[in-house]
Amino acid sequence: MLDAIITILQVLIFPGVLFAIILALLYEWVERKFKARLQNRIGPLYTGWHGILQPFADIIKLWSKEDIVPAEADKTMFTIAPMLALASQLISFLIIPVVSVYALVHFEGDLALLAFLSTVYLIAAGIGGLSSNNRFSAIGAGRSIIQHVGYEIPLLFVYASAAFIAQSWSLSKIVEYQVKTGVPLIAFLGIGFGISIISLLAFIERIPFDIPEAETEIVAGWLTEFSGKKYAFFWLADDVQLLVGAGITAALFLGGPCGPVPGIPIVDEILYVIYFIIKTVIIVLILASIEASSARYKITQAVSGFWKYLTPLSILQLLIVFALRLYGVI
Amino acid sequence: MPRVLAFLKDFLKNLSKKPATIKYPFEPPSQLPEGFRGKISIDYNKCVGCGLCARVCPAFAIEMVQVGFREVSGKKIPVRKPRVDVGKCLFCAQCAEVCPAKAITLTKKFELASEKKEDLIVQP
Amino acid sequence: MTIRIPVGPQHPALKEPERFIFYVEGEQIVKVIPRIGFNHRGIEKAMEERTYLQDLYISERVCGICSNVHTACYVLLVERLMNMEIPERAKYIRMIVLELERLHSHLLWLGVAFHEIGFDTLFYLVWRDREIVMDLLELISGNRVNYATNTIGGVRRDISEETKHKILKGMKLLLERLKYYRRLSPEEQTIVKRTLGVGPLSTQDAKRLCAAGPTLRASNVKSDVRGDEPYLLYKEAEFQTMVSDLCDVLGRILVRIDECIEAVRIIEWCVKNMPDGPIRQKLPPIFKVPENQAYRRVEAPRGELVYYGVSDGSEKPYRIKIRTPTLANIPALCKMLENQHIADIPIVVASIDPCFSCTDRLVFIDIEKGKKWSCSMPYFKHLIKKKFGR
């Protein structure tokens, strides 16, 4: 009984849903502030310490807005899409190791589940775009799905390389392998790290791959008709997506939450969380600086770039891993 | 040969620079220059009531209104003075330029938003 | 299957209300139909009802960004109607303000162009550098947007020694930044991807469709009013016309940056060579202009600007006709957009630096019959003939 209550609390509060949402909103602040400084601006300033509460204020404001569903929209689908998007990302967060080597949910093959959940987010975007019955939304949804076709294959090849080294399709097992050998996988997967950063930019739909939401071209893409609470859901989903993406990348290449710890139960866990935050923030900063210093690609350029360069590179990465295994380096 | 992230180096330099933003309503804007053309101000003691400003105003914002009478050799002549609707004003300062008595000046006041229309009227 | 996508009158890619209907096959544009007239303000008519001096300030409001060039063209027109000469020093001051305005207009455009292709950081930084120019303009004229420095017979404000010093200092800073953008813009991979070969306009098409300004010069046509028919002191300043043979959006970006660098050079030349003397010829505030007709053209930041005026001996003009550059560029714009992708719409539309409030003309539309017509040149010729018999 107690175990069940503890599990529920873990899922709902720490390190589950509530923790994920708060951390995601803080990361949004980090990203906004960093980008603002790159652009010689100040960024959020007046809500809390250096505007740290600005993302929270934005969400609360959106929450209090009128809930509008367009008359011509498919109402059921239009309502389901935001929830599906947020739910898929929150579930993904449970699979990422944060407080210990093992995540809250871990089993053989959870890496495949993560890939599947990222597709669920895309499906939510597609449903949202197509059900809102707007030309810009439809174009945005279409672009979103086309882009997914581009980056999913190289990303999965990179996942496969990591899984092959650790001989397991479980994210937690891959982290455990890195703890055991003491070498983060970035040592063998340098190309893979680059590919996954680029794919991550496409996954979270940021410049240069914010093609499905391109503001100047198609208003807000598949998000055009969403407002109020539903938009807040998508906003949160987007932030959690950034956290999840950074978390997966940290776990695969940088050893997740692991680092030198003294071995005292509570202190260890606090240190793990701190390591996790440091590593993911570094990834967020890398993403933000790429985002701040490039222009938006066209959908044709993005997809052909993914197929022409990233897919062959990811296959090369896989071959390198095979070769390393063959010669017994790993 | 195109370079990826060619601008990033320059952008990273901005991290150590002071932001260019002026926190305007919370701190004063940058120094206004001499000769800034803001809200009109009229010195009615200097004004001779010639009406030249009303004739040159391109926005028809200046109107001559009667403020009293003055006696010239036994006859009562109406005295007119300009009344300016700043809501219509273009801030071109042509009125200040033509004023023979130099009674019109343009101040440095530029925060003119108001809840009442009457605040935007300069009258004797 | 052809889909009809309406862009505008309200759309994030357009900063002013205008409507374009795109016929799209997949992601490719097949046909464009522009529809102007959302922002017509009747300025030409308003000018007929005011005196020459009042019209000066009305002409300044034709365009929000290139306001000074409109007054410059207008005062040159009235001075030609009156056969009037202005003092030398006034010419230098006019040129300084004109070129500073060109700098601010081009830098504004550059920022917007980077924003349209999603490069927001450069948008912020270019606009930060533009503040140098804005501050100088405020220092010279007393306002940031409508400078009101030109007047019939000269200029209204003098430039002091201290201001000269500040201008030179600002120009030095700006030149460094401009050279930096000029060097890196054609090298940055994402910018090249989005602009090279996008919105092509061949030299023949540019000539045939009568494009104007940087759009024309980016199609490798050496045409600039400042070089072809020098007004003020452009001949003495040894003005160079900038061209690019790329014939696409990247070419338009590079031509504009080159023009900014040239503008900095002209400003420095003006400041260094400015003679002493009076700045204006005094005129009464309300004056009569003899019966005459004249036209003047100057190079606005967006291209050739034409003013045509008819005076009838009274203190108000009989007719003023304004031809703004964006109007000339719209046919070329429709040509550029053919066979482009939907994603290119914003940057191609922005590449002519459109100013739709200058462009808008009165268009009569019969809603029931779907007929469209507008007042044409023969109609105006007919009116003038009726009035003067010539």
PDB file of N, CA, C and O in Angstrom, chain A residues 35 38-41 135-136 139 143 207-208 215-220 291-301, chain C residues 4-6 11-13 27 115-121 124-125 128 188-190 193-194 198 341-344 346:
ATOM      1  N   LYS A  35      19.075  33.733 -25.065  1.00  0.00           N
ATOM      2  CA  LYS A  35      18.891  34.226 -26.427  1.00  0.00           C
ATOM      3  C   LYS A  35      18.828  35.748 -26.428  1.00  0.00           C
ATOM      4  O   LYS A  35      19.385  36.404 -27.313  1.00  0.00           O
ATOM      5  N   LEU A  38      22.278  37.109 -26.223  1.00  0.00           N
ATOM      6  CA  LEU A  38      22.980  36.986 -27.506  1.00  0.00           C
ATOM      7  C   LEU A  38      22.528  38.088 -28.454  1.00  0.00           C
ATOM      8  O   LEU A  38      23.286  38.573 -29.278  1.00  0.00           O
ATOM      9  N   GLN A  39      21.255  38.476 -28.325  1.00  0.00           N
ATOM     10  CA  GLN A  39      20.711  39.497 -29.213  1.00  0.00           C
ATOM     11  C   GLN A  39      20.866  40.902 -28.639  1.00  0.00           C
ATOM     12  O   GLN A  39      20.247  41.841 -29.120  1.00  0.00           O
ATOM     13  N   ASN A  40      21.675  41.014 -27.583  1.00  0.00           N
ATOM     14  CA  ASN A  40      21.926  42.306 -26.928  1.00  0.00           C
ATOM     15  C   ASN A  40      20.653  42.926 -26.369  1.00  0.00           C
ATOM     16  O   ASN A  40      20.490  44.138 -26.348  1.00  0.00           O
ATOM     17  N   ARG A  41      19.724  42.071 -25.956  1.00  0.00           N
ATOM     18  CA  ARG A  41      18.518  42.555 -25.286  1.00  0.00           C
ATOM     19  C   ARG A  41      18.601  42.159 -23.819  1.00  0.00           C
ATOM     20  O   ARG A  41      19.569  41.554 -23.386  1.00  0.00           O
ATOM     21  N   ARG A 135      -6.371  26.998 -43.465  1.00  0.00           N
ATOM     22  CA  ARG A 135      -5.361  26.683 -44.473  1.00  0.00           C
ATOM     23  C   ARG A 135      -3.955  26.665 -43.871  1.00  0.00           C
ATOM     24  O   ARG A 135      -3.172  25.772 -44.129  1.00  0.00           O
ATOM     25  N   PHE A 136      -3.655  27.674 -43.044  1.00  0.00           N
ATOM     26  CA  PHE A 136      -2.306  27.765 -42.479  1.00  0.00           C
ATOM     27  C   PHE A 136      -2.045  26.577 -41.557  1.00  0.00           C
ATOM     28  O   PHE A 136      -0.954  26.007 -41.550  1.00  0.00           O
ATOM     29  N   ILE A 139      -1.335  23.497 -43.691  1.00  0.00           N
ATOM     30  CA  ILE A 139       0.026  23.512 -44.248  1.00  0.00           C
ATOM     31  C   ILE A 139       1.035  23.199 -43.153  1.00  0.00           C
ATOM     32  O   ILE A 139       1.955  22.400 -43.328  1.00  0.00           O
ATOM     33  N   ARG A 143       3.647  20.111 -43.002  1.00  0.00           N
ATOM     34  CA  ARG A 143       5.097  20.335 -42.904  1.00  0.00           C
ATOM     35  C   ARG A 143       5.671  19.608 -41.704  1.00  0.00           C
ATOM     36  O   ARG A 143       6.759  19.030 -41.764  1.00  0.00           O
ATOM     37  N   ILE A 207      14.140  27.416 -34.667  1.00  0.00           N
ATOM     38  CA  ILE A 207      14.977  27.857 -35.773  1.00  0.00           C
ATOM     39  C   ILE A 207      16.286  27.062 -35.730  1.00  0.00           C
ATOM     40  O   ILE A 207      16.826  26.875 -34.650  1.00  0.00           O
ATOM     41  N   PRO A 208      16.836  26.569 -36.792  1.00  0.00           N
ATOM     42  CA  PRO A 208      16.450  26.710 -38.200  1.00  0.00           C
ATOM     43  C   PRO A 208      15.401  25.727 -38.687  1.00  0.00           C
ATOM     44  O   PRO A 208      15.177  25.668 -39.878  1.00  0.00           O
ATOM     45  N   GLU A 215       6.534  31.769 -38.440  1.00  0.00           N
ATOM     46  CA  GLU A 215       5.606  32.859 -38.147  1.00  0.00           C
ATOM     47  C   GLU A 215       5.346  33.729 -39.359  1.00  0.00           C
ATOM     48  O   GLU A 215       4.194  34.048 -39.667  1.00  0.00           O
ATOM     49  N   THR A 216       6.418  34.111 -40.082  1.00  0.00           N
ATOM     50  CA  THR A 216       6.216  35.058 -41.159  1.00  0.00           C
ATOM     51  C   THR A 216       5.567  34.416 -42.377  1.00  0.00           C
ATOM     52  O   THR A 216       5.050  35.105 -43.233  1.00  0.00           O
ATOM     53  N   GLU A 217       5.626  33.081 -42.459  1.00  0.00           N
ATOM     54  CA  GLU A 217       5.096  32.436 -43.650  1.00  0.00           C
ATOM     55  C   GLU A 217       3.663  31.966 -43.461  1.00  0.00           C
ATOM     56  O   GLU A 217       2.775  32.301 -44.233  1.00  0.00           O
ATOM     57  N   ILE A 218       3.432  31.166 -42.391  1.00  0.00           N
ATOM     58  CA  ILE A 218       2.115  30.567 -42.238  1.00  0.00           C
ATOM     59  C   ILE A 218       1.541  30.886 -40.857  1.00  0.00           C
ATOM     60  O   ILE A 218       0.994  30.020 -40.186  1.00  0.00           O
ATOM     61  N   VAL A 219       1.674  32.134 -40.434  1.00  0.00           N
ATOM     62  CA  VAL A 219       1.105  32.660 -39.188  1.00  0.00           C
ATOM     63  C   VAL A 219       1.663  31.939 -37.966  1.00  0.00           C
ATOM     64  O   VAL A 219       2.580  32.415 -37.347  1.00  0.00           O
ATOM     65  N   ALA A 220       1.091  30.783 -37.577  1.00  0.00           N
ATOM     66  CA  ALA A 220       1.717  30.014 -36.507  1.00  0.00           C
ATOM     67  C   ALA A 220       1.646  28.546 -36.826  1.00  0.00           C
ATOM     68  O   ALA A 220       1.708  27.706 -35.942  1.00  0.00           O
ATOM     69  N   GLU A 291      20.029  28.248 -32.401  1.00  0.00           N
ATOM     70  CA  GLU A 291      18.764  28.870 -32.757  1.00  0.00           C
ATOM     71  C   GLU A 291      18.948  30.363 -33.030  1.00  0.00           C
ATOM     72  O   GLU A 291      18.355  30.909 -33.956  1.00  0.00           O
ATOM     73  N   ALA A 292      19.797  30.992 -32.209  1.00  0.00           N
ATOM     74  CA  ALA A 292      19.955  32.444 -32.345  1.00  0.00           C
ATOM     75  C   ALA A 292      20.793  32.819 -33.542  1.00  0.00           C
ATOM     76  O   ALA A 292      20.740  33.946 -33.992  1.00  0.00           O
ATOM     77  N   SER A 293      21.594  31.880 -34.073  1.00  0.00           N
ATOM     78  CA  SER A 293      22.508  32.304 -35.137  1.00  0.00           C
ATOM     79  C   SER A 293      22.275  31.592 -36.449  1.00  0.00           C
ATOM     80  O   SER A 293      23.208  31.299 -37.171  1.00  0.00           O
ATOM     81  N   SER A 294      21.013  31.290 -36.752  1.00  0.00           N
ATOM     82  CA  SER A 294      20.737  30.796 -38.100  1.00  0.00           C
ATOM     83  C   SER A 294      19.378  31.287 -38.564  1.00  0.00           C
ATOM     84  O   SER A 294      18.560  31.736 -37.777  1.00  0.00           O
ATOM     85  N   ALA A 295      19.174  31.195 -39.865  1.00  0.00           N
ATOM     86  CA  ALA A 295      17.884  31.533 -40.461  1.00  0.00           C
ATOM     87  C   ALA A 295      17.096  30.247 -40.654  1.00  0.00           C
ATOM     88  O   ALA A 295      17.631  29.158 -40.470  1.00  0.00           O
ATOM     89  N   ARG A 296      15.853  30.393 -41.014  1.00  0.00           N
ATOM     90  CA  ARG A 296      14.983  29.228 -41.150  1.00  0.00           C
ATOM     91  C   ARG A 296      15.181  28.575 -42.522  1.00  0.00           C
ATOM     92  O   ARG A 296      15.198  29.251 -43.534  1.00  0.00           O
ATOM     93  N   TYR A 297      15.348  27.239 -42.506  1.00  0.00           N
ATOM     94  CA  TYR A 297      15.420  26.528 -43.783  1.00  0.00           C
ATOM     95  C   TYR A 297      14.035  26.399 -44.392  1.00  0.00           C
ATOM     96  O   TYR A 297      13.034  26.553 -43.712  1.00  0.00           O
ATOM     97  N   LYS A 298      14.017  26.045 -45.671  1.00  0.00           N
ATOM     98  CA  LYS A 298      12.744  25.691 -46.292  1.00  0.00           C
ATOM     99  C   LYS A 298      12.519  24.215 -46.048  1.00  0.00           C
ATOM    100  O   LYS A 298      13.460  23.462 -45.826  1.00  0.00           O
ATOM    101  N   ILE A 299      11.268  23.767 -46.152  1.00  0.00           N
ATOM    102  CA  ILE A 299      10.972  22.376 -45.837  1.00  0.00           C
ATOM    103  C   ILE A 299      11.710  21.425 -46.774  1.00  0.00           C
ATOM    104  O   ILE A 299      12.255  20.404 -46.337  1.00  0.00           O
ATOM    105  N   THR A 300      11.809  21.813 -48.057  1.00  0.00           N
ATOM    106  CA  THR A 300      12.513  20.934 -49.002  1.00  0.00           C
ATOM    107  C   THR A 300      13.986  20.844 -48.634  1.00  0.00           C
ATOM    108  O   THR A 300      14.574  19.762 -48.658  1.00  0.00           O
ATOM    109  N   GLN A 301      14.572  22.011 -48.285  1.00  0.00           N
ATOM    110  CA  GLN A 301      15.992  22.010 -47.926  1.00  0.00           C
ATOM    111  C   GLN A 301      16.228  21.198 -46.672  1.00  0.00           C
ATOM    112  O   GLN A 301      17.197  20.433 -46.579  1.00  0.00           O
TER     113      GLN A 301
ATOM    114  N   ARG C   4      -6.181  28.145 -53.727  1.00  0.00           N
ATOM    115  CA  ARG C   4      -6.134  29.604 -53.699  1.00  0.00           C
ATOM    116  C   ARG C   4      -5.794  30.007 -52.273  1.00  0.00           C
ATOM    117  O   ARG C   4      -6.535  29.696 -51.353  1.00  0.00           O
ATOM    118  N   ILE C   5      -4.635  30.654 -52.073  1.00  0.00           N
ATOM    119  CA  ILE C   5      -4.271  31.097 -50.721  1.00  0.00           C
ATOM    120  C   ILE C   5      -4.309  32.610 -50.664  1.00  0.00           C
ATOM    121  O   ILE C   5      -3.546  33.285 -51.359  1.00  0.00           O
ATOM    122  N   PRO C   6      -5.201  33.168 -49.882  1.00  0.00           N
ATOM    123  CA  PRO C   6      -5.208  34.619 -49.750  1.00  0.00           C
ATOM    124  C   PRO C   6      -4.176  35.049 -48.718  1.00  0.00           C
ATOM    125  O   PRO C   6      -4.090  34.467 -47.643  1.00  0.00           O
ATOM    126  N   HIS C  11      -1.790  39.892 -42.483  1.00  0.00           N
ATOM    127  CA  HIS C  11      -0.959  38.694 -42.483  1.00  0.00           C
ATOM    128  C   HIS C  11       0.386  39.062 -41.865  1.00  0.00           C
ATOM    129  O   HIS C  11       0.888  40.152 -42.106  1.00  0.00           O
ATOM    130  N   PRO C  12       0.975  38.152 -41.074  1.00  0.00           N
ATOM    131  CA  PRO C  12       2.241  38.519 -40.417  1.00  0.00           C
ATOM    132  C   PRO C  12       3.368  38.836 -41.377  1.00  0.00           C
ATOM    133  O   PRO C  12       4.320  39.517 -40.999  1.00  0.00           O
ATOM    134  N   ALA C  13       3.286  38.362 -42.629  1.00  0.00           N
ATOM    135  CA  ALA C  13       4.370  38.665 -43.567  1.00  0.00           C
ATOM    136  C   ALA C  13       4.275  40.088 -44.085  1.00  0.00           C
ATOM    137  O   ALA C  13       5.237  40.626 -44.596  1.00  0.00           O
ATOM    138  N   GLU C  27       3.595  23.064 -53.102  1.00  0.00           N
ATOM    139  CA  GLU C  27       4.246  24.186 -52.412  1.00  0.00           C
ATOM    140  C   GLU C  27       4.618  25.276 -53.405  1.00  0.00           C
ATOM    141  O   GLU C  27       5.266  26.246 -53.045  1.00  0.00           O
ATOM    142  N   HIS C 115      14.455  39.157 -40.523  1.00  0.00           N
ATOM    143  CA  HIS C 115      13.351  38.616 -39.739  1.00  0.00           C
ATOM    144  C   HIS C 115      12.470  37.710 -40.597  1.00  0.00           C
ATOM    145  O   HIS C 115      11.999  36.679 -40.128  1.00  0.00           O
ATOM    146  N   GLU C 116      12.264  38.110 -41.861  1.00  0.00           N
ATOM    147  CA  GLU C 116      11.380  37.318 -42.721  1.00  0.00           C
ATOM    148  C   GLU C 116      11.950  35.935 -42.998  1.00  0.00           C
ATOM    149  O   GLU C 116      11.198  34.993 -43.209  1.00  0.00           O
ATOM    150  N   ILE C 117      13.279  35.795 -43.019  1.00  0.00           N
ATOM    151  CA  ILE C 117      13.842  34.456 -43.219  1.00  0.00           C
ATOM    152  C   ILE C 117      14.135  33.781 -41.883  1.00  0.00           C
ATOM    153  O   ILE C 117      14.755  32.744 -41.846  1.00  0.00           O
ATOM    154  N   GLY C 118      13.677  34.369 -40.797  1.00  0.00           N
ATOM    155  CA  GLY C 118      13.775  33.716 -39.491  1.00  0.00           C
ATOM    156  C   GLY C 118      15.047  34.005 -38.733  1.00  0.00           C
ATOM    157  O   GLY C 118      15.302  33.387 -37.711  1.00  0.00           O
ATOM    158  N   PHE C 119      15.880  34.945 -39.215  1.00  0.00           N
ATOM    159  CA  PHE C 119      17.140  35.250 -38.525  1.00  0.00           C
ATOM    160  C   PHE C 119      16.905  36.434 -37.580  1.00  0.00           C
ATOM    161  O   PHE C 119      17.281  37.561 -37.865  1.00  0.00           O
ATOM    162  N   ASP C 120      16.296  36.146 -36.427  1.00  0.00           N
ATOM    163  CA  ASP C 120      15.860  37.242 -35.568  1.00  0.00           C
ATOM    164  C   ASP C 120      17.009  37.969 -34.892  1.00  0.00           C
ATOM    165  O   ASP C 120      16.916  39.143 -34.600  1.00  0.00           O
ATOM    166  N   THR C 121      18.114  37.247 -34.621  1.00  0.00           N
ATOM    167  CA  THR C 121      19.219  37.912 -33.929  1.00  0.00           C
ATOM    168  C   THR C 121      19.783  39.051 -34.761  1.00  0.00           C
ATOM    169  O   THR C 121      20.033  40.150 -34.250  1.00  0.00           O
ATOM    170  N   TYR C 124      17.586  42.060 -34.609  1.00  0.00           N
ATOM    171  CA  TYR C 124      17.784  42.915 -33.427  1.00  0.00           C
ATOM    172  C   TYR C 124      19.070  43.729 -33.540  1.00  0.00           C
ATOM    173  O   TYR C 124      19.104  44.910 -33.212  1.00  0.00           O
ATOM    174  N   LEU C 125      20.139  43.076 -34.005  1.00  0.00           N
ATOM    175  CA  LEU C 125      21.430  43.770 -34.014  1.00  0.00           C
ATOM    176  C   LEU C 125      21.470  44.867 -35.067  1.00  0.00           C
ATOM    177  O   LEU C 125      22.022  45.939 -34.834  1.00  0.00           O
ATOM    178  N   ARG C 128      19.670  47.673 -33.721  1.00  0.00           N
ATOM    179  CA  ARG C 128      20.465  48.347 -32.689  1.00  0.00           C
ATOM    180  C   ARG C 128      21.437  49.322 -33.350  1.00  0.00           C
ATOM    181  O   ARG C 128      21.564  50.464 -32.914  1.00  0.00           O
ATOM    182  N   GLU C 188      27.122  33.310 -44.688  1.00  0.00           N
ATOM    183  CA  GLU C 188      26.359  32.515 -43.727  1.00  0.00           C
ATOM    184  C   GLU C 188      25.519  31.499 -44.478  1.00  0.00           C
ATOM    185  O   GLU C 188      24.744  31.857 -45.355  1.00  0.00           O
ATOM    186  N   GLN C 189      25.629  30.238 -44.082  1.00  0.00           N
ATOM    187  CA  GLN C 189      25.017  29.183 -44.883  1.00  0.00           C
ATOM    188  C   GLN C 189      23.503  29.299 -44.962  1.00  0.00           C
ATOM    189  O   GLN C 189      22.922  29.180 -46.023  1.00  0.00           O
ATOM    190  N   THR C 190      22.839  29.548 -43.818  1.00  0.00           N
ATOM    191  CA  THR C 190      21.375  29.563 -43.851  1.00  0.00           C
ATOM    192  C   THR C 190      20.850  30.756 -44.643  1.00  0.00           C
ATOM    193  O   THR C 190      19.854  30.651 -45.336  1.00  0.00           O
ATOM    194  N   LYS C 193      21.189  29.886 -48.271  1.00  0.00           N
ATOM    195  CA  LYS C 193      20.161  28.907 -48.637  1.00  0.00           C
ATOM    196  C   LYS C 193      18.819  29.576 -48.899  1.00  0.00           C
ATOM    197  O   LYS C 193      18.074  29.172 -49.775  1.00  0.00           O
ATOM    198  N   ARG C 194      18.500  30.567 -48.090  1.00  0.00           N
ATOM    199  CA  ARG C 194      17.174  31.185 -48.209  1.00  0.00           C
ATOM    200  C   ARG C 194      17.099  32.287 -49.245  1.00  0.00           C
ATOM    201  O   ARG C 194      16.004  32.708 -49.626  1.00  0.00           O
ATOM    202  N   VAL C 198      16.601  32.948 -55.059  1.00  0.00           N
ATOM    203  CA  VAL C 198      15.190  33.080 -54.692  1.00  0.00           C
ATOM    204  C   VAL C 198      14.655  34.394 -55.267  1.00  0.00           C
ATOM    205  O   VAL C 198      15.324  35.412 -55.233  1.00  0.00           O
ATOM    206  N   HIS C 341       8.429  28.973 -53.904  1.00  0.00           N
ATOM    207  CA  HIS C 341       7.725  28.192 -52.883  1.00  0.00           C
ATOM    208  C   HIS C 341       6.919  29.102 -51.967  1.00  0.00           C
ATOM    209  O   HIS C 341       7.212  30.295 -51.867  1.00  0.00           O
ATOM    210  N   ILE C 342       5.940  28.509 -51.283  1.00  0.00           N
ATOM    211  CA  ILE C 342       5.146  29.290 -50.331  1.00  0.00           C
ATOM    212  C   ILE C 342       6.072  29.911 -49.281  1.00  0.00           C
ATOM    213  O   ILE C 342       5.894  31.047 -48.865  1.00  0.00           O
ATOM    214  N   ALA C 343       7.086  29.130 -48.883  1.00  0.00           N
ATOM    215  CA  ALA C 343       7.988  29.620 -47.842  1.00  0.00           C
ATOM    216  C   ALA C 343       8.737  30.871 -48.275  1.00  0.00           C
ATOM    217  O   ALA C 343       9.233  31.625 -47.450  1.00  0.00           O
ATOM    218  N   ASP C 344       8.831  31.119 -49.591  1.00  0.00           N
ATOM    219  CA  ASP C 344       9.587  32.281 -50.067  1.00  0.00           C
ATOM    220  C   ASP C 344       8.737  33.537 -50.167  1.00  0.00           C
ATOM    221  O   ASP C 344       9.274  34.615 -50.411  1.00  0.00           O
ATOM    222  N   PRO C 346       7.218  35.583 -48.005  1.00  0.00           N
ATOM    223  CA  PRO C 346       7.542  36.774 -47.198  1.00  0.00           C
ATOM    224  C   PRO C 346       8.815  37.475 -47.647  1.00  0.00           C
ATOM    225  O   PRO C 346       8.819  38.687 -47.805  1.00  0.00           O
TER     226      PRO C 346
END
